[in-house]
XYZ file of C-alpha atoms in Angstrom:
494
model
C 85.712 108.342 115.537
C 81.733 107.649 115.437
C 81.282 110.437 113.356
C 82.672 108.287 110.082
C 79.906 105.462 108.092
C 79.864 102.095 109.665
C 81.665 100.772 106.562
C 83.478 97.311 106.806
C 86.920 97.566 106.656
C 89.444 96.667 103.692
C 92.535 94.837 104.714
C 94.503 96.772 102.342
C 94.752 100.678 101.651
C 93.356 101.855 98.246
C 96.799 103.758 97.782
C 95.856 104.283 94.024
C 92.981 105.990 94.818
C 94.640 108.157 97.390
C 97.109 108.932 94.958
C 94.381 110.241 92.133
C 92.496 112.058 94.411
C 95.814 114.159 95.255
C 96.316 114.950 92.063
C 92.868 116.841 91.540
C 93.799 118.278 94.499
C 97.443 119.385 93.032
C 95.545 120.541 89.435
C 93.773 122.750 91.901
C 96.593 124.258 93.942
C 97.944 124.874 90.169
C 95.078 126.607 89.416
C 95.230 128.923 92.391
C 98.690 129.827 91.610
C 97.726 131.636 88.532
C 96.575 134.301 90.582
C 99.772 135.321 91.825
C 101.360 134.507 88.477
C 99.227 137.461 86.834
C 100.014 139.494 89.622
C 103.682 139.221 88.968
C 103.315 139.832 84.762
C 101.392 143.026 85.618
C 104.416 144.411 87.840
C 107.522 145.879 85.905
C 109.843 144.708 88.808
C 108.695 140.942 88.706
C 108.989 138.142 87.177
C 106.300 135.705 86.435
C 108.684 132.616 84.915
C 108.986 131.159 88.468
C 105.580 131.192 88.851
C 105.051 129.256 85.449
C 107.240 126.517 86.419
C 105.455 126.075 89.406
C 102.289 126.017 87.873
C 103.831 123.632 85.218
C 105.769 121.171 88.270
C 102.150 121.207 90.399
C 99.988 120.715 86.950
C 102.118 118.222 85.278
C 102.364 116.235 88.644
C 98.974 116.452 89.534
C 97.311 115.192 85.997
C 100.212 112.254 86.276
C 98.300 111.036 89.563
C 94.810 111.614 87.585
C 95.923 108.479 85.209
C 96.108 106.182 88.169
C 93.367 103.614 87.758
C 92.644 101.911 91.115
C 90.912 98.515 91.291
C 88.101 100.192 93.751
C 86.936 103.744 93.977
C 85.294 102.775 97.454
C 86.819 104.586 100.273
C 86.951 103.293 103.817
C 87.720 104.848 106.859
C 91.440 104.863 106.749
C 91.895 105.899 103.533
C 89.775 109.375 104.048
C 91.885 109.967 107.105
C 95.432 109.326 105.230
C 94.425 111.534 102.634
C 92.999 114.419 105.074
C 96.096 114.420 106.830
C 99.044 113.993 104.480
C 96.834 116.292 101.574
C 98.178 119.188 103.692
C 101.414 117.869 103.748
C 101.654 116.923 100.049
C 99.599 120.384 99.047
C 102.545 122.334 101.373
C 105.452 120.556 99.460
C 104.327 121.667 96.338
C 103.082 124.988 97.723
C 106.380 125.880 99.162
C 108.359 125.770 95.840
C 107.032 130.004 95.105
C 108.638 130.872 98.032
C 111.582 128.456 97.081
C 112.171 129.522 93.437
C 111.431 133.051 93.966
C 111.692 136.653 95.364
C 112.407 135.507 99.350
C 114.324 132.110 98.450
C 113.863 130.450 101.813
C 115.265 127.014 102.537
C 113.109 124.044 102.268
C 112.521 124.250 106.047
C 111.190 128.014 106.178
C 109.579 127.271 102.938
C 107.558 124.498 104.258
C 106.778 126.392 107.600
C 105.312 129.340 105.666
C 103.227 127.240 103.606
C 102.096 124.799 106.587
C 101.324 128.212 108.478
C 99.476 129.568 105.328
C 97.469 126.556 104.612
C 96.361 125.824 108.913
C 95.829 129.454 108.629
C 98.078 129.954 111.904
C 99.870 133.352 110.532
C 103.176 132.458 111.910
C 106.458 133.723 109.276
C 109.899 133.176 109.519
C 109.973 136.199 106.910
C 111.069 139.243 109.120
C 110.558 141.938 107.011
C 107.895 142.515 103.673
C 109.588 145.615 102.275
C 111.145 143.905 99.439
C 108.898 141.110 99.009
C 107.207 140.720 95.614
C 103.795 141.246 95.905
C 102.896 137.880 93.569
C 104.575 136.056 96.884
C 102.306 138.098 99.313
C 99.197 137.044 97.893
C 100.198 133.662 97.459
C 100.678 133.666 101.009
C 97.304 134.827 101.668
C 95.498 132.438 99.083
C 97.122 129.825 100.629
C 95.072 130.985 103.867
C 91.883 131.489 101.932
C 92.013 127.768 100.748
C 92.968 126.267 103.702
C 90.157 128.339 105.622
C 86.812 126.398 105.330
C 89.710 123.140 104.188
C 91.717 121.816 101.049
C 89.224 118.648 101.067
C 86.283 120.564 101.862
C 87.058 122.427 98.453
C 87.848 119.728 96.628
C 84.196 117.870 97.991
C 82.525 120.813 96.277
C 84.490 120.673 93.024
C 85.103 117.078 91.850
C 81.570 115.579 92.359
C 82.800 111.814 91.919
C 84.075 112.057 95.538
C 80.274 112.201 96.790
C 80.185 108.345 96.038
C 83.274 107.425 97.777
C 84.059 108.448 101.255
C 83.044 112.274 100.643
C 81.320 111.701 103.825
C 84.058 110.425 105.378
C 86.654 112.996 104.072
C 84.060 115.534 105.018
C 83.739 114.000 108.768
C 87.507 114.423 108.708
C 88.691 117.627 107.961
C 85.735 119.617 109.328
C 85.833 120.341 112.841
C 83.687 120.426 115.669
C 82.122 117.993 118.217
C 79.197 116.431 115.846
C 78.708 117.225 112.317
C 75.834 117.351 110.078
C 74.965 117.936 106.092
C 73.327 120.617 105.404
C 72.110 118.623 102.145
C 71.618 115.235 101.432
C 74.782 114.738 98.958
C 77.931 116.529 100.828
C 79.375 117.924 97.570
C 75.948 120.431 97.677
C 76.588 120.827 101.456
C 80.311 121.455 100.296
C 79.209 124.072 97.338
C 77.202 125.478 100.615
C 79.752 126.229 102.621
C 82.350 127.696 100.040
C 79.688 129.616 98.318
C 78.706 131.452 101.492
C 82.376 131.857 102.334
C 83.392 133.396 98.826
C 80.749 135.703 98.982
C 81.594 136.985 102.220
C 85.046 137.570 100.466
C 83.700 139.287 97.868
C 82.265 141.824 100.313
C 84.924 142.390 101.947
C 87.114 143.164 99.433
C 84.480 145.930 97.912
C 84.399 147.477 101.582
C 88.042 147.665 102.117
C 88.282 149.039 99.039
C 86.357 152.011 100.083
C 89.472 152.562 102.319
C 92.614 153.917 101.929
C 93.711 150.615 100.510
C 94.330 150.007 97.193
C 92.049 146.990 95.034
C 95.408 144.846 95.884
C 95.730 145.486 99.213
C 91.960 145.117 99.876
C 92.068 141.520 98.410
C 94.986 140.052 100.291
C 93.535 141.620 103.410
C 90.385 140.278 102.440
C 91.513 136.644 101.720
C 93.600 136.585 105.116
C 90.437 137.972 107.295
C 88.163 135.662 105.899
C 90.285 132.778 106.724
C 91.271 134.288 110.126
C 94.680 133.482 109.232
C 96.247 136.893 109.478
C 99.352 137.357 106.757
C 99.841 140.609 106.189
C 101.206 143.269 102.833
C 102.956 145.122 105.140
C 105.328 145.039 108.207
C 103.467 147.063 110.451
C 100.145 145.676 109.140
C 96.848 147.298 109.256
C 98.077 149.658 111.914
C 100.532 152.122 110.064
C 97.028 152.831 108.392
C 95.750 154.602 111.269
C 92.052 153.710 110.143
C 89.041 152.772 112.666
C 87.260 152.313 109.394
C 89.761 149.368 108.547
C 89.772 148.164 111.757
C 85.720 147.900 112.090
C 85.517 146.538 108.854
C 87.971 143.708 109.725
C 86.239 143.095 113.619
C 82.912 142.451 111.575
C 84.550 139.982 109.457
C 86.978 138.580 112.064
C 83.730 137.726 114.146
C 81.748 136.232 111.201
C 84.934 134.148 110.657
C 84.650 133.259 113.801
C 80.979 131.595 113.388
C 79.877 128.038 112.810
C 79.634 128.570 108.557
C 76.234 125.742 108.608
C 74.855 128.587 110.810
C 75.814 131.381 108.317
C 74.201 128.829 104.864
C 70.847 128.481 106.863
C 70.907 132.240 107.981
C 71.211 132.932 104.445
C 69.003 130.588 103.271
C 66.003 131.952 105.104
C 66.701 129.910 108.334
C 68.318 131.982 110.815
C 66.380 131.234 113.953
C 69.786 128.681 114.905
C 71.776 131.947 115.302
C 69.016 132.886 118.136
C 69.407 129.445 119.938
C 73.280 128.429 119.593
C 74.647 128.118 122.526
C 78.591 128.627 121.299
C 77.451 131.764 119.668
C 76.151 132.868 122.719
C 78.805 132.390 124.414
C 81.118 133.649 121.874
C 79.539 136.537 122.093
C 79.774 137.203 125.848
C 83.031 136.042 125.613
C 84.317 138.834 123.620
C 82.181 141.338 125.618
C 84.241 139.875 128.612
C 87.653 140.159 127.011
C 87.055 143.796 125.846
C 85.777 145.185 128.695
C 89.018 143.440 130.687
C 91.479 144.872 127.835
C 90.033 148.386 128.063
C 90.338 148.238 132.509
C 93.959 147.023 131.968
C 94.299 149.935 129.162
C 93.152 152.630 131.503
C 94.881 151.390 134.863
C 97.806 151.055 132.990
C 97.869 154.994 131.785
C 97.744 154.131 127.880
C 94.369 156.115 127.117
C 95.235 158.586 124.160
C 91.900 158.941 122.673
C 88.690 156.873 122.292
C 89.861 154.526 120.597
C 92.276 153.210 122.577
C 89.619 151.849 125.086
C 86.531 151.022 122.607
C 87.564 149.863 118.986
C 91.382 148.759 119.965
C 90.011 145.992 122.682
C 87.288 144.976 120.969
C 89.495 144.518 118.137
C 92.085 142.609 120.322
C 89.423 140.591 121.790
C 87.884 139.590 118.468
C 91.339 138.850 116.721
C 92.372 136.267 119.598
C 89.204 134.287 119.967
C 89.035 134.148 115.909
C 92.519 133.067 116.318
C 93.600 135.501 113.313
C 96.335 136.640 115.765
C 96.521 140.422 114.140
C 97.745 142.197 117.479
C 97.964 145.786 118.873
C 101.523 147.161 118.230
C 101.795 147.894 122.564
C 99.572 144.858 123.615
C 102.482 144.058 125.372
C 102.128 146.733 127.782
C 98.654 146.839 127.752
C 99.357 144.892 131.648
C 99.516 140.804 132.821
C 95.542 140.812 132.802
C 96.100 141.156 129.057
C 98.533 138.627 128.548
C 96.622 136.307 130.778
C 93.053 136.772 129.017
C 95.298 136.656 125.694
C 96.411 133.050 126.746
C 92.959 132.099 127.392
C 91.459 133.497 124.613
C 93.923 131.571 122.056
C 93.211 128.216 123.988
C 89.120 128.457 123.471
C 89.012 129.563 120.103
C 85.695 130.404 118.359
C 82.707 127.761 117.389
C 83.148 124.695 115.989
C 82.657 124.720 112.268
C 84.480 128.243 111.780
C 87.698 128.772 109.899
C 89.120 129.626 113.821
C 91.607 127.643 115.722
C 91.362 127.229 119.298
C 89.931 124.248 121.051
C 86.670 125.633 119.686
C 83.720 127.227 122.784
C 81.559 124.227 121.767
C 83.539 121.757 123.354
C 84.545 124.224 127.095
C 80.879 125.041 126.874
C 80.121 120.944 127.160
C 83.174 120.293 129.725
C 81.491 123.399 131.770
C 77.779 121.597 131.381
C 79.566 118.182 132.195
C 81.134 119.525 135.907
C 77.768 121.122 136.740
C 75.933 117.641 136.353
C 78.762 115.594 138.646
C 78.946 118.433 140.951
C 74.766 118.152 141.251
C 75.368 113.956 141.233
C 77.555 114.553 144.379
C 74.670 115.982 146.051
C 72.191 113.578 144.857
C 73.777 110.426 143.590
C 70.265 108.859 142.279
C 70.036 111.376 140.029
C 69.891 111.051 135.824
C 71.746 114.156 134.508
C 72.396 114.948 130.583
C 74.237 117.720 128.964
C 71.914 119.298 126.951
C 73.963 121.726 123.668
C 71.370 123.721 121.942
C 68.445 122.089 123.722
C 68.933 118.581 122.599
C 70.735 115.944 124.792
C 74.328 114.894 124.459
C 75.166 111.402 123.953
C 77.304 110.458 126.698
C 80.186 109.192 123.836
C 79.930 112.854 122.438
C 80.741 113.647 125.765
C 83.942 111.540 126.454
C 85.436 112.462 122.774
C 84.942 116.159 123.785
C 86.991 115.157 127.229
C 89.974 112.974 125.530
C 90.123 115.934 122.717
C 90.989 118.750 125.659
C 93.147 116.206 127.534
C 95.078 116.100 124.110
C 94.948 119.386 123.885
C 96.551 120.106 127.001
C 98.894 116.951 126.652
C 100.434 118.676 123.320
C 100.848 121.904 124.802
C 103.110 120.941 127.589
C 105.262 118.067 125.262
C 105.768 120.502 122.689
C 106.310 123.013 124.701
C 109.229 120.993 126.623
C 110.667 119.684 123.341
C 110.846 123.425 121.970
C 112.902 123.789 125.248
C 115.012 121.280 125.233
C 116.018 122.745 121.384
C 117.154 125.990 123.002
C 114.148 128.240 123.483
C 112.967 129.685 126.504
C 110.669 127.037 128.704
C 107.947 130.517 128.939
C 108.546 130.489 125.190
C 108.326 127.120 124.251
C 104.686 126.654 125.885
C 103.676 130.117 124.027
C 104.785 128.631 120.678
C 103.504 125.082 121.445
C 100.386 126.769 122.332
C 99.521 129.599 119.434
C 101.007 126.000 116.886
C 98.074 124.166 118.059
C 95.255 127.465 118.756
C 96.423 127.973 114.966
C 97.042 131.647 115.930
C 100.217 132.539 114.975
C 101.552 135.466 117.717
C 104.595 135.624 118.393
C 106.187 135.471 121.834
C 107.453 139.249 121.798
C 104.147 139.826 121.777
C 104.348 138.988 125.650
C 107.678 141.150 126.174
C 109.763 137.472 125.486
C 111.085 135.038 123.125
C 112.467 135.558 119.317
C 111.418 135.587 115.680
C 110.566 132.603 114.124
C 113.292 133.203 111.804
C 115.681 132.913 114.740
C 114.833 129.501 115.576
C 116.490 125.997 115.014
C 114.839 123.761 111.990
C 113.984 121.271 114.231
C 111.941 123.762 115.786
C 110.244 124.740 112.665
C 109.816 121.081 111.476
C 108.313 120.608 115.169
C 105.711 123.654 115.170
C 104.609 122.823 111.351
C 103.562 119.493 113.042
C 101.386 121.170 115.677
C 99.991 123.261 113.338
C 98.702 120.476 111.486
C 97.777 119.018 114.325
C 95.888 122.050 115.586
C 93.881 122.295 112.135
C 93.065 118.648 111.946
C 91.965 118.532 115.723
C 94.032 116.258 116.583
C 92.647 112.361 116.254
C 93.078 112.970 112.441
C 96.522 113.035 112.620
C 97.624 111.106 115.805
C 95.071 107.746 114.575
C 98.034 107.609 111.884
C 100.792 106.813 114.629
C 98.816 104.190 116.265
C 99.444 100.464 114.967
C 96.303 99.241 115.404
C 95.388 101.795 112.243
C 97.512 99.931 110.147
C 96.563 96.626 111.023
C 94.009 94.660 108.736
């Protein structure tokens, strides 16, 4: 974990601190559910008491923590990892209790696994239909994607300024992902205002253009908030699709893509620097990569006899090929017979992800497109052993520790895949299936495995298999090390 401050480490955890930070980060959650709250008190059919004492359980709990008066406000290395990983948890318990307390009534296991899904921004429900759903429920669902998007601490960085003096950097370093990462000021609460600011106006447009649609203001925002986040809850069963609109549907690609981008690329872009969109190599190839995908969705489309208009083999695979790499996981309603190039390329797709520093899921391009760099040098080696090879990302050399982080993270990768897969087996579910679902858990993408002609609702499955899933998700947003340094004794030890 080089990317954390060379600070000397405490031989005891600050759990006081940990425990006031959460609860500005519960106040805030509170905050958010106001939304939905209003929502429900401006629709005859609802009720917005629920909401209240959710607000009021969240609040009340949160301002509790806010009395705690540690003995140090320093925070070391394992402190900003504990509270990256378990403020998801903690944020999902209390998230959970709307869809608890109200209109659906899931158990605490569903509950949980909607608001773990909501929060990674994976897009997987265990609710199978949205008819009778209130709607203050299904925009919770997509705020909860919206928040968890650019990342609970990332938000809280740019709110409560007092974290900038201890371990901001470190919680920053965290939760963010990608390979290396850089401020884009010198204090990380401004780099942290950066980052939301560019993603909350990107909202804002979005919402004003979807509202230009057949969509009500509603409608547009959820949408909006779930596209942004390229988490992919919908208002509706049948989703953008029983709208029939390209308009919708180009709207969303744009904004799927931009999702899909490396947000310090979009602050300096907008900030009168956008010559590193020119020269970014994971753009690039995120960009080629959905030409690619397209053009092999659109040659599986036509040899497979599905052309019914122009759409079918322009705006429907692009939009396919966009959704997957984003990881938003909004699919065609016949993908499945789109042909087993599809399904292939859609396996692929969900495994790479989009760049590093995006709200996507995936293993993220950055990283293949330094494993790719990394073969080419020890294939050239083999020819000419003498020789002193780097692997160069965006023109600058690669520190040869970069290197062997980005290797251990896609053996992990690949290690979690197969486990989980196997232990979603073992529980009852199809061995075809349980990869799938151990896979889109970890790509945070959220399909589910009738998507590939196969498999069953998450609904249908066993609460272990929930329980198991929510884990991976987590796992999957934190990239991995966050989480998995916890289970390791040495991180405990003094």
């Amino acid at each position: 974990m080089s990317q954390y401050l060379n600070i000397k480490p405490r031989a005891y955890i600050n759990i006081l601190l940990l425990l006031r930070t959460v609860g500005w980060l519960l106040i805030i959650e509170a905050l958010f559910m106001i939304l939905p709250c209003i929502v429900a008190m401006l629709n005859e059919n609802e009720s917005f008491w629920p909401f209240v004492c959710c607000i009021g359980i969240t609040g009340v709990s949160g301002l509790l923590m806010t009395f705690l008066r540690p003995k140090s406000r320093d925070m070391g290395k394992r402190e900003a990892i504990l509270l990256t990983g378990f403020t998801w948890v903690i944020l999902s318990m209390f998230g959970m209790l709307p869809f608890m307390f109200y209109g659906v009534h899931l158990s605490v296991t569903d509950a949980f696994f909607e608001t773990i899904s909501g929060f990674t921004t994976t897009g997987a429900s265990v609710i199978t239909t949205l008819e009778n759903v209130p709607k203050s429920i299904l925009i919770w669902r997509c705020i909860t994607q919206w928040i968890g998007g650019l990342g609970i601490i990332l938000f809280t960085l740019a709110v409560v300024p007092m974290l900038n003096t201890s371990g901001g950097m470190q919680m920053f370093n965290a939760e963010v992902t990608g390979i290396t990462h850089s401020k884009l000021r010198p204090r990380v609460s401004y780099t942290a205002k950066g980052l939301w600011g560019v993603y909350s106006c990107l909202t804002l447009v979005l919402i004003i253009l979807l509202s230009f649609s057949e969509m009500d203001f509603y409608d547009a925002l959820c949408y909006a908030l779930s596209t942004m986040s390229t988490g992919g809850f919908s208002t509706a069963n049948g989703g953008i699709h029983t709208m029939n609109s390209y308009y919708v549907k180009v709207v969303m690609i744009i904004f799927m893509f931009i999702g899909g981008v490396n947000f310090s690329l979009l602050y300096n872009a907008a900030t009168g620097k956008p010559k590193g969109l020119l020269h970014n190599t994971a753009l690039k190839v995120y960009v080629i990569s959905i030409i690619v995908g397209t053009l092999i969705f659109s040659l599986d489309i036509v040899f497979s006899g599905l052309v019914k208009n122009f759409g079918d083999v322009t705006i429907d695979p692009l939009f396919q090929s966009v959704s997957l790499l984003s990881s938003t996981g909004i699919s065609e309603p016949d993908f499945n017979i789109w042909g087993a190039v599809s399904i292939v390329v859609m396996i692929i797709m969900m495994m790479m992800g989009a760049c590093a520093g995006s709200t996507s899921g995936g293993a993220k391009i950055d990283r293949f497109v330094v494993l790719f760099k990394f073969l080419k040098n020890e294939f050239y080696k083999m020819m000419h052993p003498g020789a002193v090879t780097t692997v160069c990302l965006d023109g600058k050399g690669t520190s040869s520790q970069v290197v062997m982080k980005v290797l251990a993270f896609l053996f992990m990768f690949i290690i979690i895949i197969v486990v989980g897969g196997v232990i979603l087996s073992l529980m009852g579910l199809e061995l075809q299936d349980g990869f799938f679902y151990s896979l889109q858990a970890i790509s945070n993408t959220g399909l589910d495995a009738v998507v590939i002609g196969s498999g069953n609702e998450y609904a249908t499955m066993p609460d272990a298999a929930k329980w198991l899933l929510a884990l991976i998700m987590l796992i999957g947003r934190l990239e991995i090390f966050t989480i998995l340094l916890v289970f390791i004794p040495s991180f405990w030890q003094k």
